mmCIF file of C-alpha atoms in Angstrom:
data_model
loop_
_atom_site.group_PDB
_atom_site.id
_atom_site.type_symbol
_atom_site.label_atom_id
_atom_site.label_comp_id
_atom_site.label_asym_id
_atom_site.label_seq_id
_atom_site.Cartn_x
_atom_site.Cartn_y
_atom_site.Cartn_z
ATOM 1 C CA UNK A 682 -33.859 -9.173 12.283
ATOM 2 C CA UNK A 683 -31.959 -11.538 9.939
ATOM 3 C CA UNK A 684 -28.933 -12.517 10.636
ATOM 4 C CA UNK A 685 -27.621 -14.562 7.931
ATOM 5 C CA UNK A 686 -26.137 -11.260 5.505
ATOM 6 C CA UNK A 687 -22.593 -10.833 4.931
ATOM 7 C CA UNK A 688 -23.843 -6.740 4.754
ATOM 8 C CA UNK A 689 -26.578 -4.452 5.239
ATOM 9 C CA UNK A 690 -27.896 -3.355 1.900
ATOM 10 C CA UNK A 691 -28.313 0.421 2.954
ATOM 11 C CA UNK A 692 -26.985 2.241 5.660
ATOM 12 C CA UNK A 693 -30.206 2.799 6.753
ATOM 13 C CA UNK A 694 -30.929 -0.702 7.500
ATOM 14 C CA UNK A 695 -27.694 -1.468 9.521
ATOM 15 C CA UNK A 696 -29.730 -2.389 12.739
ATOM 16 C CA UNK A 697 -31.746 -4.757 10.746
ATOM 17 C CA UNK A 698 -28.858 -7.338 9.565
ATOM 18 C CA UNK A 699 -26.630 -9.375 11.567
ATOM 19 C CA UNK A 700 -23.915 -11.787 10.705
ATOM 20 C CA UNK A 701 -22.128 -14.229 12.641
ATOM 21 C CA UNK A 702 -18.824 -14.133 10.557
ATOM 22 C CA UNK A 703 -18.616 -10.434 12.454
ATOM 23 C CA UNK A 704 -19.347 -10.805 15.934
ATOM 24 C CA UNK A 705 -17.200 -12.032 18.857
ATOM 25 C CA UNK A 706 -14.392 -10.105 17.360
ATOM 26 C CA UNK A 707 -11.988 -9.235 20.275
ATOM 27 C CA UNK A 708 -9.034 -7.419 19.133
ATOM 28 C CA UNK A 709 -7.863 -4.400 20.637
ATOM 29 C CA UNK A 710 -7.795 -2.159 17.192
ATOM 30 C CA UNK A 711 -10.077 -2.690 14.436
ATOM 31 C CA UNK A 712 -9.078 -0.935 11.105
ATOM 32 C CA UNK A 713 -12.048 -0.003 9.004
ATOM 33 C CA UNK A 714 -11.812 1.300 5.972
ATOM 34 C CA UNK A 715 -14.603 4.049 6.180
ATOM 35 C CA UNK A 716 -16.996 4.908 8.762
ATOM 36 C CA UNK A 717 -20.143 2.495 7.439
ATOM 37 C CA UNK A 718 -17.666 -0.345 8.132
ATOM 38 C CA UNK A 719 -17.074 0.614 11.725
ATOM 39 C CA UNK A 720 -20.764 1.831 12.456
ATOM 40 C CA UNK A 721 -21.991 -1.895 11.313
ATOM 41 C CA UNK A 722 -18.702 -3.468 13.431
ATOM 42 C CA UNK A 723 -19.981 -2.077 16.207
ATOM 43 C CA UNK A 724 -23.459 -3.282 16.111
ATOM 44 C CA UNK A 725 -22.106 -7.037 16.508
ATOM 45 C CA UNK A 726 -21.439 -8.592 19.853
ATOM 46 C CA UNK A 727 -17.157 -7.402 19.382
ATOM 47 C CA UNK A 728 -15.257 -6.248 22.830
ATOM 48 C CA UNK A 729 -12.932 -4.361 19.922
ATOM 49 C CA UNK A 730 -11.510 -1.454 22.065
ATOM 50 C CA UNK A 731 -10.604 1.143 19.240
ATOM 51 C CA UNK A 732 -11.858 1.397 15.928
ATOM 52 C CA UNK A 733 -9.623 3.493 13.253
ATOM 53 C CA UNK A 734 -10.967 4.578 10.084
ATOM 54 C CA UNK A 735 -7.882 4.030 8.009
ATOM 55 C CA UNK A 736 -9.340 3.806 4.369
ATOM 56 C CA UNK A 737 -8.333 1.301 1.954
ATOM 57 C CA UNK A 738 -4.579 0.852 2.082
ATOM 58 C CA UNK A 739 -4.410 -1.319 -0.766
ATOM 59 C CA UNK A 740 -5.632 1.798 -3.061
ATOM 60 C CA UNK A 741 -2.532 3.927 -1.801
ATOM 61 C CA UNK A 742 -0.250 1.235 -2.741
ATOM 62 C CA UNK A 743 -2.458 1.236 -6.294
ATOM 63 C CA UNK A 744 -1.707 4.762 -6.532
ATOM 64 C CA UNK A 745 1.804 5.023 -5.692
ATOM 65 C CA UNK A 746 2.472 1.934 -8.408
ATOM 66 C CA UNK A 747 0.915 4.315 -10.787
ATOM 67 C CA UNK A 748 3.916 7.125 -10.424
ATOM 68 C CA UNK A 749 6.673 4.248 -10.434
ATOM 69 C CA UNK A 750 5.672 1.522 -12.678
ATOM 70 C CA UNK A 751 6.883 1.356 -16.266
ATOM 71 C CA UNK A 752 3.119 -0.090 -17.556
ATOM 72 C CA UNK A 753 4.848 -0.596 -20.762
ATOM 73 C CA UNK A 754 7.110 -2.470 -20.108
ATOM 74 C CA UNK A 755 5.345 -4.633 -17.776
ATOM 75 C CA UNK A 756 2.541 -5.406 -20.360
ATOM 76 C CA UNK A 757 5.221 -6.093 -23.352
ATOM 77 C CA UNK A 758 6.368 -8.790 -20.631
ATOM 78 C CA UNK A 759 3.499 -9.978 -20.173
ATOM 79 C CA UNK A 760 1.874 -10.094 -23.813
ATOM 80 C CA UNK A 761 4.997 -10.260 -25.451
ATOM 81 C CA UNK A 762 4.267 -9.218 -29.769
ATOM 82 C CA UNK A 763 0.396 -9.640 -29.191
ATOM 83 C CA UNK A 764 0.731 -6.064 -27.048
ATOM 84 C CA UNK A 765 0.081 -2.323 -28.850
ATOM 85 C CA UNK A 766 -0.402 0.778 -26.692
ATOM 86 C CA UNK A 767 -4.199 0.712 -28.779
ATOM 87 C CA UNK A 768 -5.151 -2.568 -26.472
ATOM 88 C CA UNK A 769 -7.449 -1.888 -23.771
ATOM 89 C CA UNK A 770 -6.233 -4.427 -20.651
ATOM 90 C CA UNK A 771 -8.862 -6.136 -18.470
ATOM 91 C CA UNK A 772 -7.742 -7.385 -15.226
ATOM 92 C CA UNK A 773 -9.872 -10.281 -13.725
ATOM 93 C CA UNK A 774 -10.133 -11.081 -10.690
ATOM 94 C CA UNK A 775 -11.901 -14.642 -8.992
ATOM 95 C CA UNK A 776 -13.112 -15.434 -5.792
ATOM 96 C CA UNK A 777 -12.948 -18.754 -3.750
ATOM 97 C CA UNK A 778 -15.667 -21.155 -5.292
ATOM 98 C CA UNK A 779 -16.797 -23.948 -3.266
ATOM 99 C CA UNK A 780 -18.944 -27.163 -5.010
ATOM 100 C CA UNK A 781 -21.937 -26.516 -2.680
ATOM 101 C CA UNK A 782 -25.621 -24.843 -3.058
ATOM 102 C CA UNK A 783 -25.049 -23.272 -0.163
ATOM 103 C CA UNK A 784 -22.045 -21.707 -0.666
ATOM 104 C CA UNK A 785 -22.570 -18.089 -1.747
ATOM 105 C CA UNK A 786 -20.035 -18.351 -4.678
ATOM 106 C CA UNK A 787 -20.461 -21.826 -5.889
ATOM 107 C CA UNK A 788 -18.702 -23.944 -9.076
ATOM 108 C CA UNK A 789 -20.922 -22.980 -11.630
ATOM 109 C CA UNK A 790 -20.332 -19.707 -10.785
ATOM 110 C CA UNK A 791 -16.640 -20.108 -11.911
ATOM 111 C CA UNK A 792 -17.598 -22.193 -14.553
ATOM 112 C CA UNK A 793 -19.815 -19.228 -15.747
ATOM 113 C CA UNK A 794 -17.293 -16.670 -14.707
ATOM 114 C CA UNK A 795 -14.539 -18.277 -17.046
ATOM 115 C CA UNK A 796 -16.704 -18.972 -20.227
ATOM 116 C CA UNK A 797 -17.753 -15.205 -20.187
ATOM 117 C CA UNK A 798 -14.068 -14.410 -20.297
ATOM 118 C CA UNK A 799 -13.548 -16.382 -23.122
ATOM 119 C CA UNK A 800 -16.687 -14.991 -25.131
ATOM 120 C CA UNK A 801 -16.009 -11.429 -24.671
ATOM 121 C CA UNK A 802 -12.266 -12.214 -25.777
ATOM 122 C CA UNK A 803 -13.911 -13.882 -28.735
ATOM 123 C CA UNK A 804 -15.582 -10.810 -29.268
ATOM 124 C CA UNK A 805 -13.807 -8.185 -28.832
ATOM 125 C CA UNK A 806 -10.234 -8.383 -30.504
ATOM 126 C CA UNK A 807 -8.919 -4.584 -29.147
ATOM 127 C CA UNK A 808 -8.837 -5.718 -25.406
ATOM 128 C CA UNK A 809 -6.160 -8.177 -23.860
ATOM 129 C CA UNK A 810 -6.879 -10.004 -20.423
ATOM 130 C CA UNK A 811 -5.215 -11.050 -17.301
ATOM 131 C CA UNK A 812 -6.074 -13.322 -14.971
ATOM 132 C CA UNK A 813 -5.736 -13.371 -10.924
ATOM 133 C CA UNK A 814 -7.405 -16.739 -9.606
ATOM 134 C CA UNK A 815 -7.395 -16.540 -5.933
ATOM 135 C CA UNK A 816 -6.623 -20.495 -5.811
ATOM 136 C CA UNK A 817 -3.939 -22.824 -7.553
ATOM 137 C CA UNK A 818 -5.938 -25.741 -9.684
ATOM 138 C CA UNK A 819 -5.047 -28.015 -6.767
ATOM 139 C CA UNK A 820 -8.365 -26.035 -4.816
ATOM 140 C CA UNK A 821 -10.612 -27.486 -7.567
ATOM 141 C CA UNK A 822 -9.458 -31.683 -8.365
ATOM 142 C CA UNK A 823 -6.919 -31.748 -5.275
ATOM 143 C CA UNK A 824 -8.487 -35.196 -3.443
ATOM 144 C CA UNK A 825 -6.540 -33.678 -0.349
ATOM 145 C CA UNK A 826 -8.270 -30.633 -0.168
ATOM 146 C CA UNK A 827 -11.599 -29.743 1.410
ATOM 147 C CA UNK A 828 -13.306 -28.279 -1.267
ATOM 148 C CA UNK A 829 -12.317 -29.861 -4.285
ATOM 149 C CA UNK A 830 -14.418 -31.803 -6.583
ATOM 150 C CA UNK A 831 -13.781 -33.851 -9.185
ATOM 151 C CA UNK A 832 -16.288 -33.616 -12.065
ATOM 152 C CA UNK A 833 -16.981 -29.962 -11.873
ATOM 153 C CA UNK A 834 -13.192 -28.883 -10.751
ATOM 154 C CA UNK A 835 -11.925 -30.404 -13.840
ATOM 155 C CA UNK A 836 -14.319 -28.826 -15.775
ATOM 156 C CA UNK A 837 -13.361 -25.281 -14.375
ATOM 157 C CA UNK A 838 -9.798 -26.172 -14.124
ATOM 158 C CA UNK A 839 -10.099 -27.146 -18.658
ATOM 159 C CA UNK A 840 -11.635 -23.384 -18.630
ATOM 160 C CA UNK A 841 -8.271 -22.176 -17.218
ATOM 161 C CA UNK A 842 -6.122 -24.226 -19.249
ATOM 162 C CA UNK A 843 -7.876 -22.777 -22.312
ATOM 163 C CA UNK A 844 -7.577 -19.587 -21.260
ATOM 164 C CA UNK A 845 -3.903 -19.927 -20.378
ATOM 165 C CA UNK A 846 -3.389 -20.699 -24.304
ATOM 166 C CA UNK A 847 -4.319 -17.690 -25.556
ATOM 167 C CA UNK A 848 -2.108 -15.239 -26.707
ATOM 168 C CA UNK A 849 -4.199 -12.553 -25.481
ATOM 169 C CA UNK A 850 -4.305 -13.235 -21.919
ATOM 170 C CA UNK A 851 -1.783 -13.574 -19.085
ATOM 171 C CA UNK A 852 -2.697 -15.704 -16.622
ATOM 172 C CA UNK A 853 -0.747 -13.971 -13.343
ATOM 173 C CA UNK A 854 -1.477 -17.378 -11.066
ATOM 174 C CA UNK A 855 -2.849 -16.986 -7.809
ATOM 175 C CA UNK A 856 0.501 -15.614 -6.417
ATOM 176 C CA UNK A 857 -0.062 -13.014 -8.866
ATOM 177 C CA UNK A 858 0.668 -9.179 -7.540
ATOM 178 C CA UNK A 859 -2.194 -7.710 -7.106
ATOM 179 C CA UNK A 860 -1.350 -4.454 -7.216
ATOM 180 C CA UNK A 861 0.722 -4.186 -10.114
ATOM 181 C CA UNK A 862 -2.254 -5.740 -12.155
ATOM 182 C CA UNK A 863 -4.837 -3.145 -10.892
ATOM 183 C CA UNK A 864 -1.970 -0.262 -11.567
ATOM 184 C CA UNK A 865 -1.916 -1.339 -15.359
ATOM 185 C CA UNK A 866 -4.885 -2.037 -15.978
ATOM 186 C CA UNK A 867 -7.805 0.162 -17.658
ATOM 187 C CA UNK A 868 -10.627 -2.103 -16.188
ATOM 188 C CA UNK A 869 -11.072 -4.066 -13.247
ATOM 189 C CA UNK A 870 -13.724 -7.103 -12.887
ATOM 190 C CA UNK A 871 -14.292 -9.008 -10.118
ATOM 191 C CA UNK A 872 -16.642 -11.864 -9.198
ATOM 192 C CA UNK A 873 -18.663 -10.833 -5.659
ATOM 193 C CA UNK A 874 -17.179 -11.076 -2.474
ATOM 194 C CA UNK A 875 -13.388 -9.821 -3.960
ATOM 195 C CA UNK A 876 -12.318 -6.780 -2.619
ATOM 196 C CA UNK A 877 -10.227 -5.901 -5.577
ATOM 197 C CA UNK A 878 -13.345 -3.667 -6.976
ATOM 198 C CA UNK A 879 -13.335 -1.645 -3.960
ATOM 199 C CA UNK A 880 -9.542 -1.239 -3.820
ATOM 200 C CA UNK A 881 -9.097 -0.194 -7.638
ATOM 201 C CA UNK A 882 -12.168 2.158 -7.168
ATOM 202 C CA UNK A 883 -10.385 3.330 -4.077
ATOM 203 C CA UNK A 884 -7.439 3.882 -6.118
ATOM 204 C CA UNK A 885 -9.651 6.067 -9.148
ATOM 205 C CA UNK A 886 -9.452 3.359 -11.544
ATOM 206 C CA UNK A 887 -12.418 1.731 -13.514
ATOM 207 C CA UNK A 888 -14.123 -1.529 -11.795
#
């Protein structure tokens, strides 16, 4: 049995993965979005007393933004002249990078996430770009913080700076709405361990 895996590749190998990060859970409602998520919960040592398959509410709120928002409008705000209904928009989405090999996501992971947004915006001139980071810059050269660093958070922190310069991407900030992003745009990337591919799948739209 291993149990260092944040998941279980198949369903069929649930009973063979374990992670600590889910056991000892002791809440009295659990709320899953499907019933794979529950079935591995409930493998873990957890003294959860009900769990409720609710789905992914974060894809209804996707959905309902997509009969109320004016996407328009909202992208002429954001993009300003550089916008044209022919523009394809590419929302990207970060996770939480930490300067350490054993980290799953680590720094040169954002470093490489961030330079392949700038190539394919160097390559492609029909798509604009915007930009959730799940941190502020302070994550990355803050001395105060735990996980900053100061050679390679500067580096990935001059990535985002670049990329805040262009005219062809809007960079939403980590306070950014998450919702109204995935509601406008026609493609969703995420680096692993973001949930935001499962929630604008959830919510029918490309990821």
């Amino acid at each position: 049995m291993l149990f260092r895996s944040l998941y279980a590749p198949s369903v069929d190998q649930f009973s063979n993965y374990r992670d600590q990060t889910w056991a000892f859970l002791n809440s009295d409602h659990y709320l899953a979005t499907n019933k794979y998520a529950a079935l591995y919960n409930q493998l873990h040592h957890q003294q959860v007393r009900n769990y409720h398959i609710i789905g992914c509410i974060y894809s209804e709120m996707i959905v309902q933004a997509n009969l109320e928002l004016n996407k328009t409008k909202i992208l002429k705000d954001y993009f300003g002249k550089h916008y044209n209904d022919k523009h394809k928009i590419i929302a990207c989405f970060d996770t939480s990078f930490i300067d350490s090999q054993d980290a799953p996501t680590t720094f040169d992971d954002g470093l490489n996430f961030y330079q392949d947004i700038i190539k394919i915006l160097g390559e492609r001139d029909d798509i604009l770009v915007i930009i959730k980071p799940s941190k502020s810059p302070s994550f990355f050269i803050d001395l105060k913080t735990q996980w900053s660093s100061p050679l390679k958070g500067q580096q990935v922190v001059k990535l985002q700076n670049q990329l805040m310069k262009n005219s062809r991407v809007y960079w939403a900030g980590d306070t950014g709405d998450l919702i109204t992003i995935i509601s406008i745009s026609d493609l969703v990337v995420t680096h692993c361990l973001s949930s935001c591919t499962a929630e604008a799948l959830g919510a029918r739209k490309k990821a």
